[in-house]
Each structure stands twice: as structure tokens, then as C-alpha cells.
Short mmCIF file of C-alpha atoms in Angstrom, two decimals:
data_model
loop_
_atom_site.label_atom_id
_atom_site.label_comp_id
_atom_site.label_asym_id
_atom_site.label_seq_id
_atom_site.Cartn_x
_atom_site.Cartn_y
_atom_site.Cartn_z
CA MET A 1 106.26 110.58 104.76
CA ARG A 2 106.89 109.88 108.42
CA VAL A 3 110.47 110.22 109.71
CA VAL A 4 111.74 107.46 112.01
CA HIS A 5 114.96 106.32 113.64
CA LEU A 6 115.97 102.68 113.16
CA SER A 7 118.56 101.15 115.47
CA THR A 8 120.14 98.02 116.89
CA LYS A 9 122.88 97.82 119.49
CA ASP A 10 125.55 98.47 116.80
CA TRP A 11 123.71 100.26 113.97
CA SER A 12 121.37 103.20 113.44
CA VAL A 13 119.91 105.28 110.64
CA HIS A 14 117.25 107.94 110.08
CA ALA A 15 114.64 106.84 107.58
CA PHE A 16 111.39 107.80 105.91
CA VAL A 17 108.40 105.42 106.04
CA ALA A 18 106.57 105.06 102.74
CA GLY A 19 102.97 105.87 103.63
CA ASN A 20 101.19 105.44 100.32
CA PHE A 21 101.45 103.94 96.85
CA ALA A 22 103.30 106.95 95.37
CA ASP A 23 105.91 106.88 98.17
CA ARG A 24 106.49 103.18 97.51
CA LEU A 25 106.52 103.48 93.72
CA PHE A 26 109.00 106.36 93.55
CA GLY A 27 111.06 105.24 96.56
CA THR A 28 114.16 107.35 97.05
CA PHE A 29 113.67 109.52 93.93
CA HIS A 30 112.14 112.41 95.91
CA MET A 31 114.15 112.00 99.14
CA PRO A 32 117.37 113.71 100.24
CA PRO A 33 120.54 111.90 99.10
CA GLY A 34 121.74 109.29 101.59
CA SER A 35 118.29 108.75 103.09
CA ALA A 36 116.86 105.34 104.00
CA LEU A 37 113.34 104.29 103.07
CA VAL A 38 111.14 101.82 104.99
CA LEU A 39 108.57 99.89 102.97
CA ARG A 40 105.88 97.62 104.37
CA SER A 41 106.46 95.00 101.71
CA ARG A 42 108.07 91.67 100.88
CA SER A 43 109.61 92.83 97.63
CA VAL A 44 111.28 95.86 96.08
CA HIS A 45 112.50 96.87 92.65
CA SER A 46 115.22 99.13 91.39
CA PHE A 47 113.76 99.92 87.96
CA GLY A 48 114.82 103.39 86.92
CA GLN A 49 117.49 103.62 89.62
CA ARG A 50 120.89 104.82 88.47
CA ALA A 51 122.86 103.21 91.27
CA ALA A 52 122.76 100.06 93.36
CA MET A 53 121.18 100.10 96.81
CA ASP A 54 121.50 97.93 99.89
CA ILE A 55 118.33 96.40 101.25
CA VAL A 56 117.45 94.86 104.60
CA GLY A 57 114.53 92.45 105.06
CA LEU A 58 112.77 92.52 108.46
CA ASP A 59 110.26 89.99 109.79
CA GLY A 60 107.15 90.77 111.85
CA ALA A 61 109.24 90.95 115.04
CA MET A 62 111.60 93.47 113.36
CA ARG A 63 114.45 90.93 113.21
CA VAL A 64 116.90 91.14 110.32
CA LEU A 65 116.23 88.24 107.94
CA ALA A 66 118.68 89.16 105.20
CA THR A 67 120.70 91.94 103.65
CA ARG A 68 121.42 92.23 99.96
CA ARG A 69 122.88 94.56 97.32
CA LEU A 70 120.29 95.33 94.66
CA GLU A 71 121.70 96.48 91.35
CA PRO A 72 119.68 98.80 89.04
CA ASN A 73 116.73 97.31 87.14
CA ARG A 74 116.35 94.28 89.41
CA VAL A 75 113.72 92.85 91.77
CA ALA A 76 114.34 91.39 95.23
CA LEU A 77 111.87 89.24 97.16
CA PHE A 78 112.03 88.32 100.85
CA PRO A 79 109.12 85.86 101.27
CA SER A 80 109.20 85.99 105.10
CA ALA A 81 109.67 89.76 105.35
CA ARG A 82 107.09 92.25 106.57
CA MET A 83 109.26 95.33 105.95
CA ILE A 84 112.19 96.25 103.76
CA VAL A 85 114.66 99.05 104.39
CA GLU A 86 116.35 100.59 101.34
CA LEU A 87 119.74 102.24 101.96
CA PRO A 88 122.36 103.78 99.68
CA ALA A 89 124.87 101.19 98.47
CA GLY A 90 127.81 100.89 100.84
CA SER A 91 125.85 101.99 103.91
CA PRO A 92 126.52 100.27 107.22
CA LEU A 93 124.02 97.44 107.70
CA PRO A 94 122.58 95.71 110.76
CA ALA A 95 123.70 92.17 111.59
CA LEU A 96 121.56 89.15 110.73
CA ASP A 97 119.08 88.23 113.50
CA ASP A 98 119.46 91.63 115.22
CA ARG A 99 116.18 93.16 116.38
CA VAL A 100 115.61 96.63 114.91
CA GLU A 101 113.94 99.27 117.08
CA MET A 102 111.83 101.91 115.28
CA THR A 103 111.16 105.20 117.04
CA ASP A 104 109.67 108.46 115.78
CA GLY A 105 112.19 110.87 114.85
#
């Protein structure tokens, strides 16, 4: 998985970009605790997760469409999203309509 840095003027996080089906399917199971995961998708699930996670939906211009808490064994859909960022529950989140910058790193 590729490591990136996501940021806005008031928020930042290091994340892993899911590069293949296995990365997407297993999500944060094989990542270090506290890590964020970027998925090129409009939907995510939390089946098999033991804890809730916070998710951020981004459009094609990398603007924040929505943020949501996703409890275990649930599905979330962001119809207008092009990417979703999964974060541990309780993580700081970017503000709605902020543009997220993604850099290698």
C-alpha cells in the first residue's frame, strides 16, 4: 500500500491508499493501530470490525462531502463520493467543504 499525507488548513493525517481488492476488502485489519485508509470507492462496510470508525467522503475535486461514524457490521454509501477515508473513531475530522490535499509521504 502507498503511504500518503492528507491535509487541509486545519487537519492532517498519514494514511495508506488501498491499491488492490485485498487492501480494500480487509481495510484496517492489517494496518498499524490508529492508521487511516483511503479507498477509491463510494461505499464502505464495517463487517467484522470490532469497533466503530469515522469515515470521510471526498468528491472528485477532493472536497469533503460528509463525515459519519460507522458502527460495526454496517454499510455506508456516499453516492457523490470518489474516495472515502476511514479513520479510527474519535479521530479529528476535516470540515465539510474543505479541500483535502494528498501528497506522498
